[in-house]
Amino acid sequence: MTVTTAKWSLDDYHRMIEIGLLAGRQVELLNGEIINMAPEGPEHAQINTDSAEYLRELLGSKALVRDAKPITIPESNSEPEPDLAIVEPQRAIYRSHHPYPENIFWLIEYSKTTLNKDLDVKRKTYAAASIPEYWVVDLKNQQVKVFREPINADYSQELTLTLGEISPLAFPEIKISIQRLLQGF
């Protein structure tokens, strides 16, 4: 016997949300599958909050920093909720739909218990959507993995940073402290 998994479309997922079928559940749609999201521990939650504030200060009106809000990737029937999405500042448009890949400057995931998913499935999903840059802040190993240059459903460049500063591709004039990303304020 062959087991086949039912895949969900974005429309199916949105209908489930509208009728309340997913109310009270922490889930995201990833490649047509509804995935349970791991609960955030206090360290993850606070460092993520600190980083969102830090990036807002650095970027000002150049970008919108959305924390724990969905993005929509129509090509793969995905609506993940990255910890931080740094997107074009188009607030009016986001009232009618979540940011699409072409609206995204870069994404950041904070990871401790979900490291494998963030470094594999999410990395490939974001690369396939041509999201130019993806950072995974590995809280367990105290390092930031930076993925750039999406090609053939993966990123061709990977950096691992533990100290220093990094400039996002979209804003080369901005210097972001790796320590602030790893430890917050």
PDB file of C-alpha atoms in Angstrom:
ATOM      1  CA  MET A   1       0.000   0.000   0.000  1.00  0.00           C
ATOM      2  CA  THR A   2       1.278   3.465  -0.909  1.00  0.00           C
ATOM      3  CA  VAL A   3       0.566   6.345   1.452  1.00  0.00           C
ATOM      4  CA  THR A   4      -0.164   9.658  -0.226  1.00  0.00           C
ATOM      5  CA  THR A   5      -0.195  12.902   1.712  1.00  0.00           C
ATOM      6  CA  ALA A   6      -2.932  15.400   0.837  1.00  0.00           C
ATOM      7  CA  LYS A   7      -1.491  18.768  -0.155  1.00  0.00           C
ATOM      8  CA  TRP A   8      -3.251  22.020   0.651  1.00  0.00           C
ATOM      9  CA  SER A   9      -3.422  25.084  -1.571  1.00  0.00           C
ATOM     10  CA  LEU A  10      -3.140  28.645  -0.319  1.00  0.00           C
ATOM     11  CA  ASP A  11      -6.885  29.053  -0.979  1.00  0.00           C
ATOM     12  CA  ASP A  12      -7.663  25.946   1.114  1.00  0.00           C
ATOM     13  CA  TYR A  13      -5.460  27.245   3.920  1.00  0.00           C
ATOM     14  CA  HIS A  14      -7.034  30.715   3.851  1.00  0.00           C
ATOM     15  CA  ARG A  15     -10.540  29.193   3.939  1.00  0.00           C
ATOM     16  CA  MET A  16      -9.554  27.112   6.988  1.00  0.00           C
ATOM     17  CA  ILE A  17      -8.336  30.287   8.702  1.00  0.00           C
ATOM     18  CA  GLU A  18     -11.508  32.228   7.746  1.00  0.00           C
ATOM     19  CA  ILE A  19     -13.899  29.623   9.174  1.00  0.00           C
ATOM     20  CA  GLY A  20     -11.843  29.217  12.336  1.00  0.00           C
ATOM     21  CA  LEU A  21     -10.725  25.647  11.688  1.00  0.00           C
ATOM     22  CA  LEU A  22      -7.140  26.526  12.664  1.00  0.00           C
ATOM     23  CA  ALA A  23      -8.049  28.865  15.543  1.00  0.00           C
ATOM     24  CA  GLY A  24      -5.849  28.360  18.566  1.00  0.00           C
ATOM     25  CA  ARG A  25      -3.290  26.330  16.649  1.00  0.00           C
ATOM     26  CA  GLN A  26       0.254  27.480  15.950  1.00  0.00           C
ATOM     27  CA  VAL A  27       0.669  26.276  12.370  1.00  0.00           C
ATOM     28  CA  GLU A  28       2.101  27.418   9.063  1.00  0.00           C
ATOM     29  CA  LEU A  29       1.653  26.227   5.493  1.00  0.00           C
ATOM     30  CA  LEU A  30       4.915  24.934   4.037  1.00  0.00           C
ATOM     31  CA  ASN A  31       5.019  23.365   0.580  1.00  0.00           C
ATOM     32  CA  GLY A  32       1.332  22.477   0.748  1.00  0.00           C
ATOM     33  CA  GLU A  33       1.561  20.866   4.195  1.00  0.00           C
ATOM     34  CA  ILE A  34       0.168  22.317   7.402  1.00  0.00           C
ATOM     35  CA  ILE A  35       3.026  22.153   9.891  1.00  0.00           C
ATOM     36  CA  ASN A  36       2.867  22.622  13.653  1.00  0.00           C
ATOM     37  CA  MET A  37       5.154  25.409  14.820  1.00  0.00           C
ATOM     38  CA  ALA A  38       7.277  24.835  17.914  1.00  0.00           C
ATOM     39  CA  PRO A  39       6.392  27.063  20.848  1.00  0.00           C
ATOM     40  CA  GLU A  40       8.866  29.852  21.572  1.00  0.00           C
ATOM     41  CA  GLY A  41      10.931  29.625  24.710  1.00  0.00           C
ATOM     42  CA  PRO A  42      11.669  32.819  26.661  1.00  0.00           C
ATOM     43  CA  GLU A  43      15.217  33.195  25.257  1.00  0.00           C
ATOM     44  CA  HIS A  44      14.016  32.852  21.667  1.00  0.00           C
ATOM     45  CA  ALA A  45      11.114  35.255  22.199  1.00  0.00           C
ATOM     46  CA  GLN A  46      13.145  37.997  23.877  1.00  0.00           C
ATOM     47  CA  ILE A  47      16.153  37.902  21.559  1.00  0.00           C
ATOM     48  CA  ASN A  48      13.800  37.944  18.569  1.00  0.00           C
ATOM     49  CA  THR A  49      11.995  40.970  20.037  1.00  0.00           C
ATOM     50  CA  ASP A  50      15.304  42.735  20.764  1.00  0.00           C
ATOM     51  CA  SER A  51      16.528  42.078  17.224  1.00  0.00           C
ATOM     52  CA  ALA A  52      13.317  43.410  15.682  1.00  0.00           C
ATOM     53  CA  GLU A  53      13.706  46.656  17.639  1.00  0.00           C
ATOM     54  CA  TYR A  54      17.404  46.870  16.741  1.00  0.00           C
ATOM     55  CA  LEU A  55      16.727  46.395  13.026  1.00  0.00           C
ATOM     56  CA  ARG A  56      13.910  48.961  13.090  1.00  0.00           C
ATOM     57  CA  GLU A  57      16.340  51.492  14.572  1.00  0.00           C
ATOM     58  CA  LEU A  58      18.991  50.731  11.941  1.00  0.00           C
ATOM     59  CA  LEU A  59      16.685  50.619   8.936  1.00  0.00           C
ATOM     60  CA  GLY A  60      14.292  53.434   9.807  1.00  0.00           C
ATOM     61  CA  SER A  61      11.828  54.000   6.975  1.00  0.00           C
ATOM     62  CA  LYS A  62      13.885  52.026   4.416  1.00  0.00           C
ATOM     63  CA  ALA A  63      12.158  48.761   5.297  1.00  0.00           C
ATOM     64  CA  LEU A  64       9.392  47.291   7.400  1.00  0.00           C
ATOM     65  CA  VAL A  65      10.421  44.700   9.990  1.00  0.00           C
ATOM     66  CA  ARG A  66       7.589  42.223  10.510  1.00  0.00           C
ATOM     67  CA  ASP A  67       8.022  39.826  13.399  1.00  0.00           C
ATOM     68  CA  ALA A  68       6.265  36.453  13.426  1.00  0.00           C
ATOM     69  CA  LYS A  69       3.933  37.438  10.597  1.00  0.00           C
ATOM     70  CA  PRO A  70       3.187  35.365   7.497  1.00  0.00           C
ATOM     71  CA  ILE A  71       4.722  35.768   4.082  1.00  0.00           C
ATOM     72  CA  THR A  72       3.105  34.206   1.016  1.00  0.00           C
ATOM     73  CA  ILE A  73       4.964  32.085  -1.530  1.00  0.00           C
ATOM     74  CA  PRO A  74       2.325  31.222  -4.153  1.00  0.00           C
ATOM     75  CA  GLU A  75       4.568  28.976  -6.295  1.00  0.00           C
ATOM     76  CA  SER A  76       5.011  26.426  -3.505  1.00  0.00           C
ATOM     77  CA  ASN A  77       1.676  26.821  -1.681  1.00  0.00           C
ATOM     78  CA  SER A  78       3.535  28.154   1.330  1.00  0.00           C
ATOM     79  CA  GLU A  79       2.674  30.691   3.965  1.00  0.00           C
ATOM     80  CA  PRO A  80       5.424  30.380   6.555  1.00  0.00           C
ATOM     81  CA  GLU A  81       5.822  32.729   9.510  1.00  0.00           C
ATOM     82  CA  PRO A  82       9.500  33.624   9.762  1.00  0.00           C
ATOM     83  CA  ASP A  83      10.644  35.197  13.010  1.00  0.00           C
ATOM     84  CA  LEU A  84      11.619  38.364  11.154  1.00  0.00           C
ATOM     85  CA  ALA A  85      10.786  39.408   7.610  1.00  0.00           C
ATOM     86  CA  ILE A  86      12.472  42.563   6.389  1.00  0.00           C
ATOM     87  CA  VAL A  87      10.249  43.771   3.579  1.00  0.00           C
ATOM     88  CA  GLU A  88       9.484  46.741   1.367  1.00  0.00           C
ATOM     89  CA  PRO A  89       7.597  49.395   3.363  1.00  0.00           C
ATOM     90  CA  GLN A  90       4.264  48.942   1.584  1.00  0.00           C
ATOM     91  CA  ARG A  91       1.836  48.885   4.503  1.00  0.00           C
ATOM     92  CA  ALA A  92      -1.258  49.568   2.381  1.00  0.00           C
ATOM     93  CA  ILE A  93      -0.563  46.568   0.135  1.00  0.00           C
ATOM     94  CA  TYR A  94      -0.046  44.263   3.143  1.00  0.00           C
ATOM     95  CA  ARG A  95      -3.609  44.997   4.271  1.00  0.00           C
ATOM     96  CA  SER A  96      -4.826  42.930   1.304  1.00  0.00           C
ATOM     97  CA  HIS A  97      -2.092  40.268   1.181  1.00  0.00           C
ATOM     98  CA  HIS A  98       1.033  39.217   3.027  1.00  0.00           C
ATOM     99  CA  PRO A  99       4.390  40.113   1.466  1.00  0.00           C
ATOM    100  CA  TYR A 100       5.325  38.057  -1.587  1.00  0.00           C
ATOM    101  CA  PRO A 101       8.920  37.027  -2.379  1.00  0.00           C
ATOM    102  CA  GLU A 102       9.431  40.093  -4.571  1.00  0.00           C
ATOM    103  CA  ASN A 103       8.611  42.309  -1.552  1.00  0.00           C
ATOM    104  CA  ILE A 104      11.179  40.640   0.726  1.00  0.00           C
ATOM    105  CA  PHE A 105      14.689  41.978   1.316  1.00  0.00           C
ATOM    106  CA  TRP A 106      15.673  39.147   3.668  1.00  0.00           C
ATOM    107  CA  LEU A 107      14.324  36.728   6.274  1.00  0.00           C
ATOM    108  CA  ILE A 108      15.620  35.741   9.700  1.00  0.00           C
ATOM    109  CA  GLU A 109      14.762  32.634  11.702  1.00  0.00           C
ATOM    110  CA  TYR A 110      15.788  32.193  15.331  1.00  0.00           C
ATOM    111  CA  SER A 111      16.452  28.562  15.954  1.00  0.00           C
ATOM    112  CA  LYS A 112      17.178  26.214  18.800  1.00  0.00           C
ATOM    113  CA  THR A 113      14.840  23.218  18.545  1.00  0.00           C
ATOM    114  CA  THR A 114      13.887  23.732  14.872  1.00  0.00           C
ATOM    115  CA  LEU A 115      17.399  24.056  13.453  1.00  0.00           C
ATOM    116  CA  ASN A 116      17.108  21.099  11.044  1.00  0.00           C
ATOM    117  CA  LYS A 117      13.837  22.374   9.562  1.00  0.00           C
ATOM    118  CA  ASP A 118      15.186  25.934   9.274  1.00  0.00           C
ATOM    119  CA  LEU A 119      18.435  24.842   7.617  1.00  0.00           C
ATOM    120  CA  ASP A 120      16.816  22.368   5.239  1.00  0.00           C
ATOM    121  CA  VAL A 121      13.141  22.692   4.291  1.00  0.00           C
ATOM    122  CA  LYS A 122      12.772  26.413   4.943  1.00  0.00           C
ATOM    123  CA  ARG A 123      16.128  27.256   3.341  1.00  0.00           C
ATOM    124  CA  LYS A 124      15.179  25.414   0.162  1.00  0.00           C
ATOM    125  CA  THR A 125      11.657  26.853   0.106  1.00  0.00           C
ATOM    126  CA  TYR A 126      12.984  30.401   0.419  1.00  0.00           C
ATOM    127  CA  ALA A 127      15.707  29.817  -2.174  1.00  0.00           C
ATOM    128  CA  ALA A 128      13.220  28.308  -4.647  1.00  0.00           C
ATOM    129  CA  ALA A 129      11.156  31.483  -4.241  1.00  0.00           C
ATOM    130  CA  SER A 130      14.264  33.578  -5.048  1.00  0.00           C
ATOM    131  CA  ILE A 131      14.280  35.344  -1.704  1.00  0.00           C
ATOM    132  CA  PRO A 132      17.708  36.960  -1.981  1.00  0.00           C
ATOM    133  CA  GLU A 133      18.923  36.430   1.560  1.00  0.00           C
ATOM    134  CA  TYR A 134      18.080  34.183   4.535  1.00  0.00           C
ATOM    135  CA  TRP A 135      19.705  34.210   7.977  1.00  0.00           C
ATOM    136  CA  VAL A 136      19.396  31.501  10.638  1.00  0.00           C
ATOM    137  CA  VAL A 137      20.379  32.615  14.122  1.00  0.00           C
ATOM    138  CA  ASP A 138      21.470  29.382  15.808  1.00  0.00           C
ATOM    139  CA  LEU A 139      20.971  30.074  19.519  1.00  0.00           C
ATOM    140  CA  LYS A 140      22.322  26.696  20.615  1.00  0.00           C
ATOM    141  CA  ASN A 141      25.693  27.044  18.851  1.00  0.00           C
ATOM    142  CA  GLN A 142      25.825  30.863  19.050  1.00  0.00           C
ATOM    143  CA  GLN A 143      26.321  31.466  15.349  1.00  0.00           C
ATOM    144  CA  VAL A 144      24.532  33.113  12.455  1.00  0.00           C
ATOM    145  CA  LYS A 145      24.223  31.218   9.182  1.00  0.00           C
ATOM    146  CA  VAL A 146      23.824  33.558   6.227  1.00  0.00           C
ATOM    147  CA  PHE A 147      22.508  32.217   2.925  1.00  0.00           C
ATOM    148  CA  ARG A 148      22.698  34.287  -0.266  1.00  0.00           C
ATOM    149  CA  GLU A 149      22.404  33.979  -4.038  1.00  0.00           C
ATOM    150  CA  PRO A 150      19.479  31.623  -4.639  1.00  0.00           C
ATOM    151  CA  ILE A 151      20.086  29.297  -7.581  1.00  0.00           C
ATOM    152  CA  ASN A 152      18.253  26.072  -8.486  1.00  0.00           C
ATOM    153  CA  ALA A 153      16.161  25.916  -5.288  1.00  0.00           C
ATOM    154  CA  ASP A 154      19.097  26.425  -2.943  1.00  0.00           C
ATOM    155  CA  TYR A 155      21.512  29.152  -1.936  1.00  0.00           C
ATOM    156  CA  SER A 156      24.933  29.126  -3.554  1.00  0.00           C
ATOM    157  CA  GLN A 157      26.638  31.158  -0.832  1.00  0.00           C
ATOM    158  CA  GLU A 158      26.761  30.270   2.871  1.00  0.00           C
ATOM    159  CA  LEU A 159      28.577  32.156   5.630  1.00  0.00           C
ATOM    160  CA  THR A 160      28.851  31.217   9.293  1.00  0.00           C
ATOM    161  CA  LEU A 161      29.467  34.144  11.618  1.00  0.00           C
ATOM    162  CA  THR A 162      30.077  34.316  15.363  1.00  0.00           C
ATOM    163  CA  LEU A 163      31.496  37.854  15.698  1.00  0.00           C
ATOM    164  CA  GLY A 164      31.737  41.112  13.824  1.00  0.00           C
ATOM    165  CA  GLU A 165      29.228  42.811  11.594  1.00  0.00           C
ATOM    166  CA  ILE A 166      27.319  42.028   8.442  1.00  0.00           C
ATOM    167  CA  SER A 167      25.627  44.193   5.858  1.00  0.00           C
ATOM    168  CA  PRO A 168      22.479  42.868   4.214  1.00  0.00           C
ATOM    169  CA  LEU A 169      22.636  42.754   0.426  1.00  0.00           C
ATOM    170  CA  ALA A 170      19.741  45.204   0.093  1.00  0.00           C
ATOM    171  CA  PHE A 171      21.372  47.773   2.392  1.00  0.00           C
ATOM    172  CA  PRO A 172      25.165  47.563   2.090  1.00  0.00           C
ATOM    173  CA  GLU A 173      25.536  50.813   4.046  1.00  0.00           C
ATOM    174  CA  ILE A 174      23.937  49.263   7.162  1.00  0.00           C
ATOM    175  CA  LYS A 175      26.203  47.372   9.590  1.00  0.00           C
ATOM    176  CA  ILE A 176      24.467  44.782  11.781  1.00  0.00           C
ATOM    177  CA  SER A 177      26.210  43.428  14.863  1.00  0.00           C
ATOM    178  CA  ILE A 178      26.322  39.634  15.023  1.00  0.00           C
ATOM    179  CA  GLN A 179      26.511  39.837  18.837  1.00  0.00           C
ATOM    180  CA  ARG A 180      23.260  41.835  18.941  1.00  0.00           C
ATOM    181  CA  LEU A 181      21.548  39.201  16.805  1.00  0.00           C
ATOM    182  CA  LEU A 182      22.813  36.403  19.070  1.00  0.00           C
ATOM    183  CA  GLN A 183      22.289  38.006  22.456  1.00  0.00           C
ATOM    184  CA  GLY A 184      19.859  40.890  22.087  1.00  0.00           C
ATOM    185  CA  PHE A 185      20.386  44.051  24.104  1.00  0.00           C
TER     186      PHE A 185
END
